[in-house]
Amino acid sequence: MENSAIFEIFSGLPRQGPGSDECTEKAFNLLPNFAIGARILDIGCGVGMQTLHLARICENCQIIALDIYRPYLEQLMKKARKEGNADRIETVCASMEKLPLKDKKFDVIWAEGSIFVMGFGKGLEYWKRFLKDRGFMALTEAALFTDTPSEEVMNFWQDCYPDIKTIPDNERIFEDAGYDIINKFKLPASAWWDDFYCYLGKRLDEIEDKYRENEEAKSVIDFSRKEIELFCKYSNEYGYVFFVLEKKPNSQSE
């Protein structure tokens, strides 16, 4: 399936993954010693629901919003201009695996629902170089909430993200990658439904006929429906966790 078709399926949604303004703000408020005028890099920003909220709650912060799909960035800036925050948001259309940015430039890296695209451990190591000394990272990552998940849950995650781990396993990866864990919290079920699944379900209904003859597109649509159904049944066994991290002193990427 062409990337353009995948992006079209998820276009028009308030966000491209689980989350909420409340969760973004809660994570932001866990950041210690946050300086006025700090620089934030929002990686895999999508249409920028969290980018816009960061601009609202972080006075005088400068935000670079990065995504590989330019139409998402155009939607983001249209909203930013409407809210009067366009002067504090700059967009960069680039891959998260090849950031066209200078090392040690950012006070905070923000990544809601995006690091899995690159790979959890790989992203932690690579992105670290762009953080200032004692800089922070705030990200969401899928995690298992039990050591004995249901067979249906494990089969689903083996198909879409076999690297999913428990929260303690993820914490060990953070430590090994050169980060201290400041805090964490699970995203509530409402963060999956209110601004994501609710809109995604309607979107799938809208575009299903268009892609009826496209087997690859149809497989994405079917998979998305299965994803929604599974979370409805097993939200107690897995979900997203918001981690707030601090780069350890003298911790550099290889």
PDB file of C-alpha atoms in Angstrom:
ATOM      1  CA  MET A   1       0.000   0.000   0.000  1.00  0.00           C
ATOM      2  CA  GLU A   2       1.372   3.398  -0.930  1.00  0.00           C
ATOM      3  CA  ASN A   3       2.209   5.742   1.933  1.00  0.00           C
ATOM      4  CA  SER A   4      -0.133   8.358   0.473  1.00  0.00           C
ATOM      5  CA  ALA A   5      -3.070   5.990   0.941  1.00  0.00           C
ATOM      6  CA  ILE A   6      -2.071   5.244   4.546  1.00  0.00           C
ATOM      7  CA  PHE A   7      -1.790   8.956   5.308  1.00  0.00           C
ATOM      8  CA  GLU A   8      -5.155   9.590   3.659  1.00  0.00           C
ATOM      9  CA  ILE A   9      -6.831   6.995   5.852  1.00  0.00           C
ATOM     10  CA  PHE A  10      -5.591   8.814   8.958  1.00  0.00           C
ATOM     11  CA  SER A  11      -6.080  12.301   7.543  1.00  0.00           C
ATOM     12  CA  GLY A  12      -8.754  14.536   9.016  1.00  0.00           C
ATOM     13  CA  LEU A  13      -8.455  13.034  12.509  1.00  0.00           C
ATOM     14  CA  PRO A  14      -7.699  15.318  15.476  1.00  0.00           C
ATOM     15  CA  ARG A  15      -4.624  13.172  16.099  1.00  0.00           C
ATOM     16  CA  GLN A  16      -3.025  10.092  14.585  1.00  0.00           C
ATOM     17  CA  GLY A  17      -2.733   8.064  17.793  1.00  0.00           C
ATOM     18  CA  PRO A  18      -3.945   7.865  21.402  1.00  0.00           C
ATOM     19  CA  GLY A  19      -3.544  10.930  23.593  1.00  0.00           C
ATOM     20  CA  SER A  20      -5.249  14.077  24.839  1.00  0.00           C
ATOM     21  CA  ASP A  21      -4.543  17.656  25.804  1.00  0.00           C
ATOM     22  CA  GLU A  22      -4.929  16.599  29.437  1.00  0.00           C
ATOM     23  CA  CYS A  23      -2.223  13.933  29.102  1.00  0.00           C
ATOM     24  CA  THR A  24       0.097  16.293  27.232  1.00  0.00           C
ATOM     25  CA  GLU A  25      -0.288  18.902  29.974  1.00  0.00           C
ATOM     26  CA  LYS A  26       0.154  16.359  32.763  1.00  0.00           C
ATOM     27  CA  ALA A  27       3.428  15.177  31.227  1.00  0.00           C
ATOM     28  CA  PHE A  28       4.595  18.751  30.670  1.00  0.00           C
ATOM     29  CA  ASN A  29       3.949  19.610  34.304  1.00  0.00           C
ATOM     30  CA  LEU A  30       6.218  16.726  35.366  1.00  0.00           C
ATOM     31  CA  LEU A  31       9.213  18.416  33.729  1.00  0.00           C
ATOM     32  CA  PRO A  32      11.406  20.054  36.393  1.00  0.00           C
ATOM     33  CA  ASN A  33      13.308  23.327  36.075  1.00  0.00           C
ATOM     34  CA  PHE A  34      11.686  24.280  32.802  1.00  0.00           C
ATOM     35  CA  ALA A  35      13.186  27.503  31.514  1.00  0.00           C
ATOM     36  CA  ILE A  36      11.307  30.277  29.746  1.00  0.00           C
ATOM     37  CA  GLY A  37      12.147  30.215  26.062  1.00  0.00           C
ATOM     38  CA  ALA A  38      13.077  26.532  26.057  1.00  0.00           C
ATOM     39  CA  ARG A  39      13.375  24.728  22.731  1.00  0.00           C
ATOM     40  CA  ILE A  40      11.119  21.705  22.157  1.00  0.00           C
ATOM     41  CA  LEU A  41      11.403  19.200  19.308  1.00  0.00           C
ATOM     42  CA  ASP A  42       8.124  17.384  18.623  1.00  0.00           C
ATOM     43  CA  ILE A  43       9.042  14.281  16.592  1.00  0.00           C
ATOM     44  CA  GLY A  44       6.360  12.589  14.502  1.00  0.00           C
ATOM     45  CA  CYS A  45       3.959  15.408  15.298  1.00  0.00           C
ATOM     46  CA  GLY A  46       1.216  14.477  12.830  1.00  0.00           C
ATOM     47  CA  VAL A  47      -1.370  17.266  12.625  1.00  0.00           C
ATOM     48  CA  GLY A  48       0.024  18.580  15.878  1.00  0.00           C
ATOM     49  CA  MET A  49      -2.717  18.402  18.505  1.00  0.00           C
ATOM     50  CA  GLN A  50      -0.037  18.072  21.190  1.00  0.00           C
ATOM     51  CA  THR A  51       2.191  20.665  19.472  1.00  0.00           C
ATOM     52  CA  LEU A  52      -0.546  23.261  19.666  1.00  0.00           C
ATOM     53  CA  HIS A  53      -1.278  22.487  23.289  1.00  0.00           C
ATOM     54  CA  LEU A  54       2.400  22.747  24.201  1.00  0.00           C
ATOM     55  CA  ALA A  55       2.425  26.185  22.592  1.00  0.00           C
ATOM     56  CA  ARG A  56      -0.572  27.173  24.714  1.00  0.00           C
ATOM     57  CA  ILE A  57       0.836  26.015  28.051  1.00  0.00           C
ATOM     58  CA  CYS A  58       4.544  26.750  27.568  1.00  0.00           C
ATOM     59  CA  GLU A  59       4.838  30.499  27.351  1.00  0.00           C
ATOM     60  CA  ASN A  60       7.679  31.716  25.137  1.00  0.00           C
ATOM     61  CA  CYS A  61       8.801  28.187  24.229  1.00  0.00           C
ATOM     62  CA  GLN A  62      10.060  27.638  20.693  1.00  0.00           C
ATOM     63  CA  ILE A  63       8.789  24.424  19.102  1.00  0.00           C
ATOM     64  CA  ILE A  64      10.035  22.562  16.053  1.00  0.00           C
ATOM     65  CA  ALA A  65       7.340  20.174  14.813  1.00  0.00           C
ATOM     66  CA  LEU A  66       8.736  17.401  12.622  1.00  0.00           C
ATOM     67  CA  ASP A  67       6.850  14.941  10.458  1.00  0.00           C
ATOM     68  CA  ILE A  68       7.510  13.140   7.175  1.00  0.00           C
ATOM     69  CA  TYR A  69       4.089  14.021   5.692  1.00  0.00           C
ATOM     70  CA  ARG A  70       3.920  17.658   4.607  1.00  0.00           C
ATOM     71  CA  PRO A  71       0.086  17.958   4.473  1.00  0.00           C
ATOM     72  CA  TYR A  72       0.001  17.211   8.226  1.00  0.00           C
ATOM     73  CA  LEU A  73       2.440  20.072   8.824  1.00  0.00           C
ATOM     74  CA  GLU A  74       0.344  22.400   6.675  1.00  0.00           C
ATOM     75  CA  GLN A  75      -2.727  21.546   8.735  1.00  0.00           C
ATOM     76  CA  LEU A  76      -0.752  22.196  11.915  1.00  0.00           C
ATOM     77  CA  MET A  77       0.414  25.646  10.826  1.00  0.00           C
ATOM     78  CA  LYS A  78      -3.060  26.609   9.662  1.00  0.00           C
ATOM     79  CA  LYS A  79      -4.333  25.936  13.178  1.00  0.00           C
ATOM     80  CA  ALA A  80      -1.312  27.650  14.755  1.00  0.00           C
ATOM     81  CA  ARG A  81      -1.978  30.818  12.751  1.00  0.00           C
ATOM     82  CA  LYS A  82      -5.600  30.733  13.807  1.00  0.00           C
ATOM     83  CA  GLU A  83      -4.566  30.462  17.474  1.00  0.00           C
ATOM     84  CA  GLY A  84      -1.896  33.143  17.157  1.00  0.00           C
ATOM     85  CA  ASN A  85       1.052  30.842  17.939  1.00  0.00           C
ATOM     86  CA  ALA A  86       2.579  30.479  14.469  1.00  0.00           C
ATOM     87  CA  ASP A  87       5.556  32.650  15.405  1.00  0.00           C
ATOM     88  CA  ARG A  88       6.657  30.091  18.005  1.00  0.00           C
ATOM     89  CA  ILE A  89       6.227  26.950  15.876  1.00  0.00           C
ATOM     90  CA  GLU A  90       8.511  25.933  13.023  1.00  0.00           C
ATOM     91  CA  THR A  91       7.811  22.844  10.917  1.00  0.00           C
ATOM     92  CA  VAL A  92      10.366  20.488   9.417  1.00  0.00           C
ATOM     93  CA  CYS A  93       9.400  17.837   6.876  1.00  0.00           C
ATOM     94  CA  ALA A  94      11.901  15.032   7.416  1.00  0.00           C
ATOM     95  CA  SER A  95      12.354  11.471   8.597  1.00  0.00           C
ATOM     96  CA  MET A  96      12.741  10.913  12.323  1.00  0.00           C
ATOM     97  CA  GLU A  97      15.621   8.585  11.435  1.00  0.00           C
ATOM     98  CA  LYS A  98      17.637  11.347   9.736  1.00  0.00           C
ATOM     99  CA  LEU A  99      17.035  14.558  11.638  1.00  0.00           C
ATOM    100  CA  PRO A 100      18.415  17.607   9.770  1.00  0.00           C
ATOM    101  CA  LEU A 101      19.187  19.344  13.062  1.00  0.00           C
ATOM    102  CA  LYS A 102      22.190  20.245  15.173  1.00  0.00           C
ATOM    103  CA  ASP A 103      23.342  18.144  18.121  1.00  0.00           C
ATOM    104  CA  LYS A 104      22.533  19.320  21.656  1.00  0.00           C
ATOM    105  CA  LYS A 105      20.060  21.909  20.408  1.00  0.00           C
ATOM    106  CA  PHE A 106      16.926  21.042  22.372  1.00  0.00           C
ATOM    107  CA  ASP A 107      15.823  21.257  25.983  1.00  0.00           C
ATOM    108  CA  VAL A 108      13.031  18.740  25.404  1.00  0.00           C
ATOM    109  CA  ILE A 109      12.207  16.075  22.834  1.00  0.00           C
ATOM    110  CA  TRP A 110       8.490  15.287  22.672  1.00  0.00           C
ATOM    111  CA  ALA A 111       7.241  12.116  20.978  1.00  0.00           C
ATOM    112  CA  GLU A 112       3.639  11.040  21.436  1.00  0.00           C
ATOM    113  CA  GLY A 113       3.004   7.681  19.795  1.00  0.00           C
ATOM    114  CA  SER A 114       5.837   7.975  17.283  1.00  0.00           C
ATOM    115  CA  ILE A 115       9.016   6.323  18.552  1.00  0.00           C
ATOM    116  CA  PHE A 116       7.783   2.825  17.641  1.00  0.00           C
ATOM    117  CA  VAL A 117       8.082   3.786  13.946  1.00  0.00           C
ATOM    118  CA  MET A 118      11.852   3.983  14.282  1.00  0.00           C
ATOM    119  CA  GLY A 119      12.195   1.325  16.969  1.00  0.00           C
ATOM    120  CA  PHE A 120      12.144   1.993  20.690  1.00  0.00           C
ATOM    121  CA  GLY A 121      15.785   1.386  21.591  1.00  0.00           C
ATOM    122  CA  LYS A 122      17.106   2.817  18.337  1.00  0.00           C
ATOM    123  CA  GLY A 123      15.099   6.002  18.748  1.00  0.00           C
ATOM    124  CA  LEU A 124      16.241   6.521  22.334  1.00  0.00           C
ATOM    125  CA  GLU A 125      19.883   6.216  21.342  1.00  0.00           C
ATOM    126  CA  TYR A 126      19.732   8.329  18.188  1.00  0.00           C
ATOM    127  CA  TRP A 127      17.524  11.157  19.475  1.00  0.00           C
ATOM    128  CA  LYS A 128      19.635  11.583  22.608  1.00  0.00           C
ATOM    129  CA  ARG A 129      22.337  13.384  20.637  1.00  0.00           C
ATOM    130  CA  PHE A 130      19.933  16.256  19.906  1.00  0.00           C
ATOM    131  CA  LEU A 131      19.247  16.926  23.598  1.00  0.00           C
ATOM    132  CA  LYS A 132      21.241  19.413  25.600  1.00  0.00           C
ATOM    133  CA  ASP A 133      23.105  18.104  28.633  1.00  0.00           C
ATOM    134  CA  ARG A 134      20.484  17.206  31.244  1.00  0.00           C
ATOM    135  CA  GLY A 135      17.794  17.672  28.619  1.00  0.00           C
ATOM    136  CA  PHE A 136      14.437  15.915  28.856  1.00  0.00           C
ATOM    137  CA  MET A 137      12.396  13.500  26.768  1.00  0.00           C
ATOM    138  CA  ALA A 138       8.652  12.982  27.062  1.00  0.00           C
ATOM    139  CA  LEU A 139       7.198  10.114  25.054  1.00  0.00           C
ATOM    140  CA  THR A 140       4.396   7.616  24.919  1.00  0.00           C
ATOM    141  CA  GLU A 141       5.043   3.957  24.238  1.00  0.00           C
ATOM    142  CA  ALA A 142       2.770   0.941  24.057  1.00  0.00           C
ATOM    143  CA  ALA A 143       3.242  -1.432  26.995  1.00  0.00           C
ATOM    144  CA  LEU A 144       1.777  -4.598  28.425  1.00  0.00           C
ATOM    145  CA  PHE A 145       0.179  -4.136  31.848  1.00  0.00           C
ATOM    146  CA  THR A 146       0.454  -7.820  32.743  1.00  0.00           C
ATOM    147  CA  ASP A 147       3.033 -10.586  32.481  1.00  0.00           C
ATOM    148  CA  THR A 148       0.310 -12.972  31.293  1.00  0.00           C
ATOM    149  CA  PRO A 149      -1.684 -11.209  28.543  1.00  0.00           C
ATOM    150  CA  SER A 150      -4.495 -12.997  26.751  1.00  0.00           C
ATOM    151  CA  GLU A 151      -3.586 -15.031  23.687  1.00  0.00           C
ATOM    152  CA  GLU A 152      -5.640 -12.726  21.475  1.00  0.00           C
ATOM    153  CA  VAL A 153      -3.707  -9.711  22.752  1.00  0.00           C
ATOM    154  CA  MET A 154      -0.325 -11.348  22.173  1.00  0.00           C
ATOM    155  CA  ASN A 155      -1.269 -12.483  18.677  1.00  0.00           C
ATOM    156  CA  PHE A 156      -2.324  -8.936  17.797  1.00  0.00           C
ATOM    157  CA  TRP A 157       0.869  -7.320  19.079  1.00  0.00           C
ATOM    158  CA  GLN A 158       3.080  -9.951  17.483  1.00  0.00           C
ATOM    159  CA  ASP A 159       1.544  -8.946  14.169  1.00  0.00           C
ATOM    160  CA  CYS A 160       1.860  -5.161  14.550  1.00  0.00           C
ATOM    161  CA  TYR A 161       4.584  -4.466  17.139  1.00  0.00           C
ATOM    162  CA  PRO A 162       6.426  -7.550  18.425  1.00  0.00           C
ATOM    163  CA  ASP A 163       8.801  -5.335  20.440  1.00  0.00           C
ATOM    164  CA  ILE A 164       6.053  -4.410  22.916  1.00  0.00           C
ATOM    165  CA  LYS A 165       7.233  -4.955  26.494  1.00  0.00           C
ATOM    166  CA  THR A 166       6.042  -4.575  30.057  1.00  0.00           C
ATOM    167  CA  ILE A 167       6.570  -1.291  31.886  1.00  0.00           C
ATOM    168  CA  PRO A 168       9.501  -2.637  33.991  1.00  0.00           C
ATOM    169  CA  ASP A 169      11.178  -3.955  30.822  1.00  0.00           C
ATOM    170  CA  ASN A 170      10.834  -0.535  29.198  1.00  0.00           C
ATOM    171  CA  GLU A 171      12.287   1.114  32.292  1.00  0.00           C
ATOM    172  CA  ARG A 172      15.389  -1.045  32.046  1.00  0.00           C
ATOM    173  CA  ILE A 173      15.820   0.014  28.417  1.00  0.00           C
ATOM    174  CA  PHE A 174      15.652   3.679  29.437  1.00  0.00           C
ATOM    175  CA  GLU A 175      18.340   3.164  32.056  1.00  0.00           C
ATOM    176  CA  ASP A 176      20.607   1.286  29.652  1.00  0.00           C
ATOM    177  CA  ALA A 177      20.128   3.977  26.997  1.00  0.00           C
ATOM    178  CA  GLY A 178      21.353   6.725  29.329  1.00  0.00           C
ATOM    179  CA  TYR A 179      18.184   8.233  30.806  1.00  0.00           C
ATOM    180  CA  ASP A 180      16.879   8.733  34.320  1.00  0.00           C
ATOM    181  CA  ILE A 181      13.141   8.179  34.711  1.00  0.00           C
ATOM    182  CA  ILE A 182      11.485  11.211  36.301  1.00  0.00           C
ATOM    183  CA  ASN A 183       7.923   9.932  36.247  1.00  0.00           C
ATOM    184  CA  LYS A 184       5.374   7.954  34.268  1.00  0.00           C
ATOM    185  CA  PHE A 185       1.634   7.403  34.002  1.00  0.00           C
ATOM    186  CA  LYS A 186      -0.740   5.256  31.994  1.00  0.00           C
ATOM    187  CA  LEU A 187      -2.951   6.987  29.469  1.00  0.00           C
ATOM    188  CA  PRO A 188      -6.608   6.584  30.480  1.00  0.00           C
ATOM    189  CA  ALA A 189      -8.981   4.763  28.151  1.00  0.00           C
ATOM    190  CA  SER A 190     -10.567   8.119  27.292  1.00  0.00           C
ATOM    191  CA  ALA A 191      -7.277   9.157  25.646  1.00  0.00           C
ATOM    192  CA  TRP A 192      -7.796   6.308  23.170  1.00  0.00           C
ATOM    193  CA  TRP A 193     -11.478   6.911  22.510  1.00  0.00           C
ATOM    194  CA  ASP A 194     -12.280  10.620  22.653  1.00  0.00           C
ATOM    195  CA  ASP A 195      -9.822  12.068  20.117  1.00  0.00           C
ATOM    196  CA  PHE A 196      -8.683   8.951  18.258  1.00  0.00           C
ATOM    197  CA  TYR A 197     -10.787   5.790  18.003  1.00  0.00           C
ATOM    198  CA  CYS A 198     -14.072   7.689  17.933  1.00  0.00           C
ATOM    199  CA  TYR A 199     -12.922   9.644  14.877  1.00  0.00           C
ATOM    200  CA  LEU A 200     -10.975   6.756  13.334  1.00  0.00           C
ATOM    201  CA  GLY A 201     -14.053   4.526  13.306  1.00  0.00           C
ATOM    202  CA  LYS A 202     -16.043   7.171  11.436  1.00  0.00           C
ATOM    203  CA  ARG A 203     -13.156   7.719   9.039  1.00  0.00           C
ATOM    204  CA  LEU A 204     -12.956   4.012   8.206  1.00  0.00           C
ATOM    205  CA  ASP A 205     -16.650   4.033   7.342  1.00  0.00           C
ATOM    206  CA  GLU A 206     -16.137   7.029   5.056  1.00  0.00           C
ATOM    207  CA  ILE A 207     -13.255   5.655   3.005  1.00  0.00           C
ATOM    208  CA  GLU A 208     -14.043   1.937   2.940  1.00  0.00           C
ATOM    209  CA  ASP A 209     -15.841   2.050  -0.420  1.00  0.00           C
ATOM    210  CA  LYS A 210     -13.016   4.023  -2.043  1.00  0.00           C
ATOM    211  CA  TYR A 211     -10.475   1.319  -1.214  1.00  0.00           C
ATOM    212  CA  ARG A 212     -12.697  -1.710  -1.688  1.00  0.00           C
ATOM    213  CA  GLU A 213     -10.603  -2.908  -4.653  1.00  0.00           C
ATOM    214  CA  ASN A 214      -7.255  -2.083  -3.030  1.00  0.00           C
ATOM    215  CA  GLU A 215      -6.251  -5.170  -1.058  1.00  0.00           C
ATOM    216  CA  GLU A 216      -3.423  -3.485   0.814  1.00  0.00           C
ATOM    217  CA  ALA A 217      -5.568  -0.530   1.822  1.00  0.00           C
ATOM    218  CA  LYS A 218      -8.394  -2.849   2.788  1.00  0.00           C
ATOM    219  CA  SER A 219      -6.013  -4.799   5.039  1.00  0.00           C
ATOM    220  CA  VAL A 220      -5.133  -1.576   6.899  1.00  0.00           C
ATOM    221  CA  ILE A 221      -8.815  -0.755   7.316  1.00  0.00           C
ATOM    222  CA  ASP A 222      -9.587  -4.258   8.577  1.00  0.00           C
ATOM    223  CA  PHE A 223      -6.601  -4.146  10.924  1.00  0.00           C
ATOM    224  CA  SER A 224      -7.723  -0.787  12.336  1.00  0.00           C
ATOM    225  CA  ARG A 225     -11.190  -2.141  13.018  1.00  0.00           C
ATOM    226  CA  LYS A 226      -9.655  -5.140  14.774  1.00  0.00           C
ATOM    227  CA  GLU A 227      -7.464  -2.804  16.826  1.00  0.00           C
ATOM    228  CA  ILE A 228     -10.488  -0.835  18.050  1.00  0.00           C
ATOM    229  CA  GLU A 229     -12.389  -4.010  18.893  1.00  0.00           C
ATOM    230  CA  LEU A 230      -9.448  -5.495  20.796  1.00  0.00           C
ATOM    231  CA  PHE A 231      -8.904  -2.407  22.937  1.00  0.00           C
ATOM    232  CA  CYS A 232     -12.569  -2.421  23.843  1.00  0.00           C
ATOM    233  CA  LYS A 233     -12.127  -5.954  25.227  1.00  0.00           C
ATOM    234  CA  TYR A 234      -8.638  -5.796  26.744  1.00  0.00           C
ATOM    235  CA  SER A 235      -7.808  -2.210  27.728  1.00  0.00           C
ATOM    236  CA  ASN A 236      -6.834  -3.535  31.175  1.00  0.00           C
ATOM    237  CA  GLU A 237      -4.026  -5.628  29.638  1.00  0.00           C
ATOM    238  CA  TYR A 238      -2.197  -3.043  27.527  1.00  0.00           C
ATOM    239  CA  GLY A 239      -2.106   0.611  26.601  1.00  0.00           C
ATOM    240  CA  TYR A 240       0.146   3.613  26.253  1.00  0.00           C
ATOM    241  CA  VAL A 241       2.395   4.864  29.008  1.00  0.00           C
ATOM    242  CA  PHE A 242       3.680   8.431  29.152  1.00  0.00           C
ATOM    243  CA  PHE A 243       7.322   8.434  30.273  1.00  0.00           C
ATOM    244  CA  VAL A 244       9.164  11.595  31.309  1.00  0.00           C
ATOM    245  CA  LEU A 245      12.941  11.156  31.190  1.00  0.00           C
ATOM    246  CA  GLU A 246      16.116  13.112  31.813  1.00  0.00           C
ATOM    247  CA  LYS A 247      19.300  12.570  29.850  1.00  0.00           C
ATOM    248  CA  LYS A 248      22.019  11.398  32.205  1.00  0.00           C
ATOM    249  CA  PRO A 249      25.131  13.584  32.544  1.00  0.00           C
ATOM    250  CA  ASN A 250      27.865  12.701  30.064  1.00  0.00           C
ATOM    251  CA  SER A 251      25.493  10.369  28.228  1.00  0.00           C
ATOM    252  CA  GLN A 252      26.144  10.547  24.502  1.00  0.00           C
ATOM    253  CA  SER A 253      24.934   8.561  21.543  1.00  0.00           C
ATOM    254  CA  GLU A 254      27.421   6.269  19.915  1.00  0.00           C
TER     255      GLU A 254
END
